[in-house]
mmCIF file of C-alpha atoms and ligand atoms in Angstrom:
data_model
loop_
_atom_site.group_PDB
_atom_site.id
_atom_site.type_symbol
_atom_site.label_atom_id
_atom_site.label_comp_id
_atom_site.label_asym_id
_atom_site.label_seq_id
_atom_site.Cartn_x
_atom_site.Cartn_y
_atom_site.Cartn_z
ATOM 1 C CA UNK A 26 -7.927 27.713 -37.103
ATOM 2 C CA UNK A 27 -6.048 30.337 -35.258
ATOM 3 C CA UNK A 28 -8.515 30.385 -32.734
ATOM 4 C CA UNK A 29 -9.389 27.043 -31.708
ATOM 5 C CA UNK A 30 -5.599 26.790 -31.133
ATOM 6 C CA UNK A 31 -6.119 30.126 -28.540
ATOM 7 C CA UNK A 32 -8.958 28.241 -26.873
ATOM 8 C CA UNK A 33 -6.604 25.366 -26.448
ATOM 9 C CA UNK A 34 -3.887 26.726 -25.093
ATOM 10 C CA UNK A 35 -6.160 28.881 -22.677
ATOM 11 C CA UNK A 36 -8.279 25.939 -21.507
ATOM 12 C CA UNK A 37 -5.082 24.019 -20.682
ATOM 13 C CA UNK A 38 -3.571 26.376 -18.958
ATOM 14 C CA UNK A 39 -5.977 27.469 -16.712
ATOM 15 C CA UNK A 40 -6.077 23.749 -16.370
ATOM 16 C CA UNK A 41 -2.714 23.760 -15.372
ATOM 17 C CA UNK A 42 -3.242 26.540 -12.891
ATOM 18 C CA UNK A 43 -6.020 25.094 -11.533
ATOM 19 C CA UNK A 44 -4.460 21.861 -10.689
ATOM 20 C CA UNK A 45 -1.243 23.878 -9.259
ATOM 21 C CA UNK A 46 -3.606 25.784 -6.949
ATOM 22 C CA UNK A 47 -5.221 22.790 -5.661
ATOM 23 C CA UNK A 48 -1.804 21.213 -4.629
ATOM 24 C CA UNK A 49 -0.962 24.273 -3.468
ATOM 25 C CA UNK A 50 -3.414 24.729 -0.974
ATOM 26 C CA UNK A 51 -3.844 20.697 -0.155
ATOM 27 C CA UNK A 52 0.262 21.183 0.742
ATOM 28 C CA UNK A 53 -0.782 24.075 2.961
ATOM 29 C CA UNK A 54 -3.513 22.193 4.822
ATOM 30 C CA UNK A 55 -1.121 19.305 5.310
ATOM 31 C CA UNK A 56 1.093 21.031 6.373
ATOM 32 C CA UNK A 57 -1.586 22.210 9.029
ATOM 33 C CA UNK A 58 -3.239 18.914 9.814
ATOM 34 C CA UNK A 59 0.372 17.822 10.991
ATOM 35 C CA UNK A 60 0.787 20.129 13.355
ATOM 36 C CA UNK A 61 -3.037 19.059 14.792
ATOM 37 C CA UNK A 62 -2.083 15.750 13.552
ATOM 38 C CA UNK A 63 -6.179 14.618 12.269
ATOM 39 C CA UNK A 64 -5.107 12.151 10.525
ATOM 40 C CA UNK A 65 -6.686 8.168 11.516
ATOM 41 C CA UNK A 66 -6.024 5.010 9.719
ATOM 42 C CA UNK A 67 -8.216 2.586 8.644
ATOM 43 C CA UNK A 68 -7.443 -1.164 8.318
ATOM 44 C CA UNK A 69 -8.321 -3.511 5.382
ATOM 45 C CA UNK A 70 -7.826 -7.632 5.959
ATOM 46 C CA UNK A 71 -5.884 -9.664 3.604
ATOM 47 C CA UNK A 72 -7.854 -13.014 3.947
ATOM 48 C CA UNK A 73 -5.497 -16.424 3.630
ATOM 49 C CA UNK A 74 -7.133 -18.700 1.242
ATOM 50 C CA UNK A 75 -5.814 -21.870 2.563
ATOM 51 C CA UNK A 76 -7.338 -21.357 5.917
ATOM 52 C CA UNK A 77 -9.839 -18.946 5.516
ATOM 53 C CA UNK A 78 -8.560 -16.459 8.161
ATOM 54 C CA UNK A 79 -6.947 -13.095 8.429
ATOM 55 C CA UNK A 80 -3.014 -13.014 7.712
ATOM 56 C CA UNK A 81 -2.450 -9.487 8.056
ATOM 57 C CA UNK A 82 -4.306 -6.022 7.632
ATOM 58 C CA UNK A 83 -2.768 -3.165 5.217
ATOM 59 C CA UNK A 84 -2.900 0.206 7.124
ATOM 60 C CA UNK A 85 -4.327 3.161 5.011
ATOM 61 C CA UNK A 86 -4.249 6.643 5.806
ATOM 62 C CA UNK A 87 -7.573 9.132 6.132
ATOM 63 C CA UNK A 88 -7.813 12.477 6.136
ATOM 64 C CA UNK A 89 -10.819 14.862 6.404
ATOM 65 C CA UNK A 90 -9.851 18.808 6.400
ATOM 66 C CA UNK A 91 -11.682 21.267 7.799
ATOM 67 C CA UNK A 92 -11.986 23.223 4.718
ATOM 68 C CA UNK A 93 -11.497 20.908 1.870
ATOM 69 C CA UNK A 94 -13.254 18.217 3.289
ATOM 70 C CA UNK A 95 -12.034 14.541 2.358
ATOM 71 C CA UNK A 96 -9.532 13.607 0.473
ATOM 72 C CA UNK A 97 -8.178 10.931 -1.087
ATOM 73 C CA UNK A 98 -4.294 9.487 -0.388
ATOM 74 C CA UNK A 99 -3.912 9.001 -3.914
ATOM 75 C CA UNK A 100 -4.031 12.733 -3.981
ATOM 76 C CA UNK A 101 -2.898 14.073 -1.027
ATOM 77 C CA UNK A 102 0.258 11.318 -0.429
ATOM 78 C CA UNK A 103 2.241 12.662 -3.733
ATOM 79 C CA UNK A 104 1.904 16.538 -2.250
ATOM 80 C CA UNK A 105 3.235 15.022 0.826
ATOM 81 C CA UNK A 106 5.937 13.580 -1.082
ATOM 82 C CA UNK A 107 7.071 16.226 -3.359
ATOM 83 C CA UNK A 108 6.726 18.944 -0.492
ATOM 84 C CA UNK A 109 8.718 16.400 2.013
ATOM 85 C CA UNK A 110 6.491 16.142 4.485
ATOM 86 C CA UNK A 111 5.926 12.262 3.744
ATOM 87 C CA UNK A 112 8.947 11.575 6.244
ATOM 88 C CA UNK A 113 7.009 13.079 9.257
ATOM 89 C CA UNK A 114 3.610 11.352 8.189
ATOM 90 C CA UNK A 115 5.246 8.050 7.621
ATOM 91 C CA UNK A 116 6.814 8.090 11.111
ATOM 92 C CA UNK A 117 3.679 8.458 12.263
ATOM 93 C CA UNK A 118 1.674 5.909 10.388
ATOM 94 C CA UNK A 119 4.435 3.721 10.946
ATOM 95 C CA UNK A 120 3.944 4.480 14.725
ATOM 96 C CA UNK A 121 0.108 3.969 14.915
ATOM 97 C CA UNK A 122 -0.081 1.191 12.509
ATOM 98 C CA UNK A 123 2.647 -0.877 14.933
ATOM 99 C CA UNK A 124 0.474 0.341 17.896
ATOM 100 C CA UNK A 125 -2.552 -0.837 16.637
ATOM 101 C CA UNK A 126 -1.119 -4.119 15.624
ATOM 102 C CA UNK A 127 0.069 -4.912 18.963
ATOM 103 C CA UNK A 128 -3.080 -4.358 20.368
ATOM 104 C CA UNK A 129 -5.226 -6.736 17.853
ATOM 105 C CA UNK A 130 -2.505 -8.841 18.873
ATOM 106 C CA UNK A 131 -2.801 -9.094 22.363
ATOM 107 C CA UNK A 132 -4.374 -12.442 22.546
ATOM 108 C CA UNK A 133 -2.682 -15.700 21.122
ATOM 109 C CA UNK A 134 -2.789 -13.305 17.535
ATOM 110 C CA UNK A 135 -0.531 -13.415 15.158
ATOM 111 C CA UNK A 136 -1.302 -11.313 12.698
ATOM 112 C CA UNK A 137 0.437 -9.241 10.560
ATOM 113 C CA UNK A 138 -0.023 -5.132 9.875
ATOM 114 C CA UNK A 139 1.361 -4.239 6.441
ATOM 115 C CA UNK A 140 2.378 -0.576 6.142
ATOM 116 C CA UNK A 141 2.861 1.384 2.997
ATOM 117 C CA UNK A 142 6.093 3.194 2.686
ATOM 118 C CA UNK A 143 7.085 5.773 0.205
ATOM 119 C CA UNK A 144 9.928 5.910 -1.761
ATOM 120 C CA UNK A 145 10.982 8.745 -0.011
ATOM 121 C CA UNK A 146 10.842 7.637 3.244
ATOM 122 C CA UNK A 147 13.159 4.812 1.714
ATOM 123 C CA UNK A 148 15.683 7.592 0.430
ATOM 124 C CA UNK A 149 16.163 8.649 4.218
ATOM 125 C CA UNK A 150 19.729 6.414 5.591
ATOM 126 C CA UNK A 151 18.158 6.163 8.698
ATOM 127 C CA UNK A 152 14.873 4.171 7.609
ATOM 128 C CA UNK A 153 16.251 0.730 9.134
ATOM 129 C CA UNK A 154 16.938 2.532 12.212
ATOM 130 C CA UNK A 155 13.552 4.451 12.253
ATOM 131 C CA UNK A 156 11.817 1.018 11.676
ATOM 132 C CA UNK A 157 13.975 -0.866 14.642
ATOM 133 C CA UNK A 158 13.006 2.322 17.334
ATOM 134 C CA UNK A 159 9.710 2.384 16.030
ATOM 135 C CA UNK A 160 9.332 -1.760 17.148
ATOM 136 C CA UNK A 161 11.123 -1.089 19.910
ATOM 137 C CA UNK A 162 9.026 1.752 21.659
ATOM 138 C CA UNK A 163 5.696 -0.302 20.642
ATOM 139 C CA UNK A 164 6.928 -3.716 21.694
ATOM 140 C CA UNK A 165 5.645 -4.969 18.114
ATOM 141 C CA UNK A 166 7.448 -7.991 17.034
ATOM 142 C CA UNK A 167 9.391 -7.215 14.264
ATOM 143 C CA UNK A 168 7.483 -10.482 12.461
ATOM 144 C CA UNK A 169 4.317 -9.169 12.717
ATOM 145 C CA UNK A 170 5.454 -5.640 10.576
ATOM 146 C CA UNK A 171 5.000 -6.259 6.824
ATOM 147 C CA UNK A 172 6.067 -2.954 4.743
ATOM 148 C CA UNK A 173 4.658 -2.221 1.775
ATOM 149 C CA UNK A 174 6.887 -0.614 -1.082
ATOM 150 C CA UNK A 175 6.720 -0.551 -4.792
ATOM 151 C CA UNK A 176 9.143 -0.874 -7.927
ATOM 152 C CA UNK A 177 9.604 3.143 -8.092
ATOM 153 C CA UNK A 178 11.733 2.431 -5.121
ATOM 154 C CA UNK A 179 13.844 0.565 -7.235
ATOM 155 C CA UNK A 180 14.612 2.863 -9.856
ATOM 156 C CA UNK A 181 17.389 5.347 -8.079
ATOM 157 C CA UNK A 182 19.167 3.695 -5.786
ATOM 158 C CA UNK A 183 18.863 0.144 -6.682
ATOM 159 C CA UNK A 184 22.082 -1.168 -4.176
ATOM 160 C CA UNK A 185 20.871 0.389 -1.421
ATOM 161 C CA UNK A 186 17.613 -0.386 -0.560
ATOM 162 C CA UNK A 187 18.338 -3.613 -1.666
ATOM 163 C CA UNK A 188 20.741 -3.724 1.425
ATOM 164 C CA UNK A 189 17.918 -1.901 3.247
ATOM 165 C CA UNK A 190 15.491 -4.202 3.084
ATOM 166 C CA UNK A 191 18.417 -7.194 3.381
ATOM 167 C CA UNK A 192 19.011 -5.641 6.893
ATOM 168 C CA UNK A 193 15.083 -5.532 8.081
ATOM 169 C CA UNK A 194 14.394 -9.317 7.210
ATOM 170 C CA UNK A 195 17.539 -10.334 9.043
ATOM 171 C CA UNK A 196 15.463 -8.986 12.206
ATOM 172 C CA UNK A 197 12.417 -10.316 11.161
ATOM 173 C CA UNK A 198 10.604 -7.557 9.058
ATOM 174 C CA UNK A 199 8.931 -8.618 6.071
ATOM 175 C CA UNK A 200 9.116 -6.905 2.679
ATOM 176 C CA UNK A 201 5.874 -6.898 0.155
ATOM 177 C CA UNK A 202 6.198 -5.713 -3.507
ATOM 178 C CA UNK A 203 3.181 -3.654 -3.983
ATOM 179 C CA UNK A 204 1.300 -2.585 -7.585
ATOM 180 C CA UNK A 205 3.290 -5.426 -9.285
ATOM 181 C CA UNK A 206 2.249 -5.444 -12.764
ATOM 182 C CA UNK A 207 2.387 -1.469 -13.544
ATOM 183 C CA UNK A 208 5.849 -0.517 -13.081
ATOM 184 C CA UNK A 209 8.234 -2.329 -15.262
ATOM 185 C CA UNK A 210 7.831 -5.380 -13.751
ATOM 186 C CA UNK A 211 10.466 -7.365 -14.969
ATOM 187 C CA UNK A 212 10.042 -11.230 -14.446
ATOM 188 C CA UNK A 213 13.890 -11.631 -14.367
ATOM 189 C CA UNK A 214 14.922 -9.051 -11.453
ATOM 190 C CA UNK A 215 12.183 -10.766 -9.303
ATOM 191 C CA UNK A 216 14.938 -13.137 -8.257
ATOM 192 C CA UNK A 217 17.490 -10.509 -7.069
ATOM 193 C CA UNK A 218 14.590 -8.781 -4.813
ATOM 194 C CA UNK A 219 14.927 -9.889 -1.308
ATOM 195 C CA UNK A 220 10.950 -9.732 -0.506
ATOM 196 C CA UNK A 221 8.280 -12.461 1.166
ATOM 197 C CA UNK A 222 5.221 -10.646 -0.424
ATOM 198 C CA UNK A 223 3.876 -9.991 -3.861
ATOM 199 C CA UNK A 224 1.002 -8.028 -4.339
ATOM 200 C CA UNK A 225 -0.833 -8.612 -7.795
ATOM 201 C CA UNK A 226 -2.137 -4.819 -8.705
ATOM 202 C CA UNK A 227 -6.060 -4.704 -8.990
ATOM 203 C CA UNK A 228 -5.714 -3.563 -12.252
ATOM 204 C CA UNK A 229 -4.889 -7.319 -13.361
ATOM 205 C CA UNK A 230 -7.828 -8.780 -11.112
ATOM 206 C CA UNK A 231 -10.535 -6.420 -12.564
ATOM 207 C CA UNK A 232 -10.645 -8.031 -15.673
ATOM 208 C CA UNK A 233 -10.187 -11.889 -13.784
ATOM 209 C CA UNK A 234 -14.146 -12.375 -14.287
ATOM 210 C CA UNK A 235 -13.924 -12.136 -18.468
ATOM 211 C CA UNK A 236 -12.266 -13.889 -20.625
ATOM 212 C CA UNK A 237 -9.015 -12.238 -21.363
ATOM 213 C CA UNK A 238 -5.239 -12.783 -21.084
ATOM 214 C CA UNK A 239 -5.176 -11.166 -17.622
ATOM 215 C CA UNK A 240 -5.982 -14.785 -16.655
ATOM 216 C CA UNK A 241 -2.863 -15.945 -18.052
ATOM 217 C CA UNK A 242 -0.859 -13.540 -16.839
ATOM 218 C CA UNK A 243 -2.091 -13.901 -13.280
ATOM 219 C CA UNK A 244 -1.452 -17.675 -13.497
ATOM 220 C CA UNK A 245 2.225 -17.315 -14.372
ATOM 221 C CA UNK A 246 2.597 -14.668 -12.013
ATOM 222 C CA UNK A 247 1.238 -17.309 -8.941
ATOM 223 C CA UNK A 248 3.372 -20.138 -10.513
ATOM 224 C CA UNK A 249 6.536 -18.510 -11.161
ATOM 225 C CA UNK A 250 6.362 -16.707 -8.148
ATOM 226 C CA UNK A 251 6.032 -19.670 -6.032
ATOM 227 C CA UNK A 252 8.971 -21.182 -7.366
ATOM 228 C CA UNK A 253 10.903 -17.938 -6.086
ATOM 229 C CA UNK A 254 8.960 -18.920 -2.300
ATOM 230 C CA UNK A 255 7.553 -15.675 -2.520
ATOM 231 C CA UNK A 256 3.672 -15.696 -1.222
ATOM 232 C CA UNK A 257 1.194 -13.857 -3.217
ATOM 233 C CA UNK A 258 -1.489 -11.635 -2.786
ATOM 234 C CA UNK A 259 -4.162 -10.651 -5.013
ATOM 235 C CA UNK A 260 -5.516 -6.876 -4.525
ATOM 236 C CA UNK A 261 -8.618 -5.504 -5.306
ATOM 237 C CA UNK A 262 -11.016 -8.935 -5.391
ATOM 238 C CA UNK A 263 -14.361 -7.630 -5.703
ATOM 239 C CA UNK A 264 -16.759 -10.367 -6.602
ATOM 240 C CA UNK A 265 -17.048 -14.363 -5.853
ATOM 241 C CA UNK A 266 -16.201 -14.750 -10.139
ATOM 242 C CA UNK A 267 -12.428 -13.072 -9.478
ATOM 243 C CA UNK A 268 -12.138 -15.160 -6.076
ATOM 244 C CA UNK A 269 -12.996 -18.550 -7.850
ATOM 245 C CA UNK A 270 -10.106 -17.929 -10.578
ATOM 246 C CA UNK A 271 -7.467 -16.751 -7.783
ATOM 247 C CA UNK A 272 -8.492 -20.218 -5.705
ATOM 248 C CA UNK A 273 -7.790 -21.961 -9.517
ATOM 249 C CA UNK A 274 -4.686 -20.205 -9.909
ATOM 250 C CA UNK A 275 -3.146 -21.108 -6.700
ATOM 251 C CA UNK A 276 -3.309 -17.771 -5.036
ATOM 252 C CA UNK A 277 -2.487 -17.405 -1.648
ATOM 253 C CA UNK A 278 -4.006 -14.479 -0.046
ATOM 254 C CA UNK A 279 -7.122 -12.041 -1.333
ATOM 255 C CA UNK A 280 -7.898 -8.509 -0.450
ATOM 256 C CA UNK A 281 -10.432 -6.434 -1.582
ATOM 257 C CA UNK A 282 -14.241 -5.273 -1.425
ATOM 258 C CA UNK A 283 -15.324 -8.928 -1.469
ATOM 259 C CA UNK A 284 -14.501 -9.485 1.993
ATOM 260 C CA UNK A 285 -14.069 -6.239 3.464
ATOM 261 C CA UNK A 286 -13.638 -2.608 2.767
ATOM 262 C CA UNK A 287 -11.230 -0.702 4.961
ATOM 263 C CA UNK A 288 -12.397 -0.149 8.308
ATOM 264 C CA UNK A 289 -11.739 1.986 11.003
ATOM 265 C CA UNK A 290 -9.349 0.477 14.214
ATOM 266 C CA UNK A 291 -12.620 -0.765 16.836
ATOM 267 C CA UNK A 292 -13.915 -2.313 13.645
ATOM 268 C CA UNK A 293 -10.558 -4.060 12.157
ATOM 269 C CA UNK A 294 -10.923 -5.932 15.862
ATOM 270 C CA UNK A 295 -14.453 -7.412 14.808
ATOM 271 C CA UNK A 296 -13.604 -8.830 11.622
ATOM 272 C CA UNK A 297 -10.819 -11.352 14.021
ATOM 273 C CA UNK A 298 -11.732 -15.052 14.434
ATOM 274 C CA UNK A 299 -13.757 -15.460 11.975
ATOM 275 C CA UNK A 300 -13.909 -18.027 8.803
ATOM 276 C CA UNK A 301 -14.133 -16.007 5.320
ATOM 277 C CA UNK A 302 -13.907 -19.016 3.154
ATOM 278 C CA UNK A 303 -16.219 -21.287 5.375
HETATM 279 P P1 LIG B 417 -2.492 0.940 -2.484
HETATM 280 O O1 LIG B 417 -1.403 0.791 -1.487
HETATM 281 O O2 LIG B 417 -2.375 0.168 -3.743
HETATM 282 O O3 LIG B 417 -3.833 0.576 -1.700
HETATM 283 C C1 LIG B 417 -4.946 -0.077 -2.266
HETATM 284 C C2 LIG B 417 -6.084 0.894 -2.550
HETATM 285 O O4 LIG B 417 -7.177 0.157 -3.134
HETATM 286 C C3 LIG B 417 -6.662 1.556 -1.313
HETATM 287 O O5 LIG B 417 -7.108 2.858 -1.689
HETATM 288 C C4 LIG B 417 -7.872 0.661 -0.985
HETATM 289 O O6 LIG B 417 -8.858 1.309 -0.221
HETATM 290 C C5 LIG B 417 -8.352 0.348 -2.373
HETATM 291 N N1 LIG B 417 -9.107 -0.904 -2.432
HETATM 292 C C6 LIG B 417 -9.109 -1.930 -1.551
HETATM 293 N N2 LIG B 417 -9.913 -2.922 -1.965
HETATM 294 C C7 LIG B 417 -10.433 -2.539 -3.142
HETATM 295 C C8 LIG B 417 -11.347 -3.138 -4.085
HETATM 296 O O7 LIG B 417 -11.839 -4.259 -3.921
HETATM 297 N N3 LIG B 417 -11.640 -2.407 -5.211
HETATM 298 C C9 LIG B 417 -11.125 -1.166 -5.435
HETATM 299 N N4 LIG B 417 -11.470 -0.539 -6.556
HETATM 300 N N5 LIG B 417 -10.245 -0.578 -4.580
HETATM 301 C C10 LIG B 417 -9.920 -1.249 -3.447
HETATM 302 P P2 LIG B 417 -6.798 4.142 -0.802
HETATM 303 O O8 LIG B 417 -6.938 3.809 0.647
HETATM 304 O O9 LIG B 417 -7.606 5.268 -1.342
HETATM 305 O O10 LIG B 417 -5.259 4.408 -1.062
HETATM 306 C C11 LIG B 417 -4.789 4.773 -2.332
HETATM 307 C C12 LIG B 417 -3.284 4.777 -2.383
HETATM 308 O O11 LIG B 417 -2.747 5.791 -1.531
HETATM 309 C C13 LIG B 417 -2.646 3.469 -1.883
HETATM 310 O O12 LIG B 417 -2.674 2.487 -2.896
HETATM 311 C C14 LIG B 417 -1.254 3.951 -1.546
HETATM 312 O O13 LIG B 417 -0.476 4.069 -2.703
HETATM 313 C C15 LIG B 417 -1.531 5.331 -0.986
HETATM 314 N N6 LIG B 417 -1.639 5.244 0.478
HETATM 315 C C16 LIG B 417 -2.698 5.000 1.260
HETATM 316 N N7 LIG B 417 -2.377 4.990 2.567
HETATM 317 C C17 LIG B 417 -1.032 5.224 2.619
HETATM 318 C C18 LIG B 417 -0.077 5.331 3.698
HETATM 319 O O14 LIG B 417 -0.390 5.162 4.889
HETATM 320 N N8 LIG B 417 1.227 5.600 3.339
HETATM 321 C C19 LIG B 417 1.601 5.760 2.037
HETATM 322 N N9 LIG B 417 2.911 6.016 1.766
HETATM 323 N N10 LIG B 417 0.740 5.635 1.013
HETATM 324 C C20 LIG B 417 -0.565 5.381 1.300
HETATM 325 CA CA1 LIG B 418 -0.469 -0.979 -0.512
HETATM 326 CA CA1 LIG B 419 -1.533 -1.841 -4.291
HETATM 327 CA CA1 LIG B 420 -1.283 1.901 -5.705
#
């Protein structure tokens, strides 16, 4: 009836405002913690499962406002984005993440610190340079910096970051594909991607422990991928059932809740030299 149709227009549009509002005032807040710059990162291991220790640790932003308490990057990183301030935030993850990696490095270390990048940060011509500085002022190897960037990174300008990332591994940088398996995800462009990494979204490894086709799929993934000499990682291993099908499936490295969550910096340095798979 005519008003059931009312209701539903009303109830999604102050729906609609609602969620407007809240990005509205998370962009203004950002825009705030910037300036006092509160943000920290936290550091989550990506275990190898040939030797059973650390290969790198994927830097992840936190952020607890004053007012609006915490929140969650999945929320707050596509404000950032949309209201541009994602280029000053990822110059300054990118800082503290190649900081922090030279200092869990400063024994006979090598160990790598993967850093998410946005598309947009990718749109900016002077990324490669940002990237060398950035290694430069820290006195990071450029082989211990992994960066993290997914397929919608692709989609506009396909030639040029291409070349971008062409031009970081001929200094050493390494390239991961990240969320593979929820963008498009074609099999066949694999081979034109210059990248080392391939990161298996958790979305395929939840259902690893029943018996479903996402076993399949992750088994071709490993195999094919291998034959491309690009190492994989699986993302989001929660339980010793998922971990005993990646070991079957050849999988190289594991991240997740199994072994640790992400941890703040003092922490990240306690989980070194240890044996996970001993
Ligand atoms: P992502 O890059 O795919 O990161 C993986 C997310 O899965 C992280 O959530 C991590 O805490 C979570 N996770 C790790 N292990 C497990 C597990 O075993 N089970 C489950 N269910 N989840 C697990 P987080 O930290 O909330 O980050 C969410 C997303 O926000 C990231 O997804 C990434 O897209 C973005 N993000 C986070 N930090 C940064 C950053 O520094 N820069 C940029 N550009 N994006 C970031
Ligand atoms: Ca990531
Ligand atoms: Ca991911
Ligand atoms: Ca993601």
């Amino acid at each position: 009836s005519k008003s059931i149709g009312k209701n539903t227009i009303q109830f999604y549009q102050d729906f609609m405002r609602k969620d407007m509002l809240r990005r509205l005032s998370i962009e203004s807040h950002l825009r705030n913690a910037l300036k006092k710059n509160i943000f920290t990162l936290h550091y989550q291991p990506q275990i190898c499962l040939k030797t059973g220790t650390i290969r790198a640790f994927e830097a992840l932003i936190r952020w607890t406002d004053e007012e609006l308490g915490m929140i969650s990057p999945s929320e707050f990183i596509p404000v950032a984005e949309s209201a541009g301030l994602i280029v000053p935030l990822g110059e300054w993850i990118l800082k503290e993440a190649c900081k922090e990696a030279k200092r869990l490095n400063s024994g006979q270390n090598k160990i790598l610190m993967s850093v998410n990048i946005s598309a947009v940060q990718l749109k900016q011509l002077d990324f490669v340079d940002l990237v060398k500085n950035t290694l430069k002022e820290t006195g990071l190897k450029p082989e211990l910096l992994e960066l993290e960037v997914t397929e919608t990174t692709l989609i506009s300008s396909f030639e040029t970051t291409i070349s971008m990332f062409e031009e970081l591994r001929k200094i050493g940088v390494k390239i991961s594909l990240d969320d593979f398996g929820t963008g498009y995800s074609s099999l066949s462009y694999l081979k034109k991607l210059p990248i080392d990494t391939l990161k298996i979204d958790k979305s395929f490894i939840k259902d690893l422990d029943k018996e479903c086709i996402e076993k399949e799929i992750t088994e071709s993934i490993v195999a094919l991928v291998h034959k491309l000499n690009i190492e994989v990682i699986a993302e989001g291993v929660e339980n010793g059932k998922q971990l005993a099908y990646l070991m079957q499936c050849n999988c190289d490295n594991i991240q997740g809740f199994l072994i640790s969550k992400p941890v703040p910096a003092i922490s990240a340095k306690e989980l070194l030299n240890k044996n996970y798979m001993a």
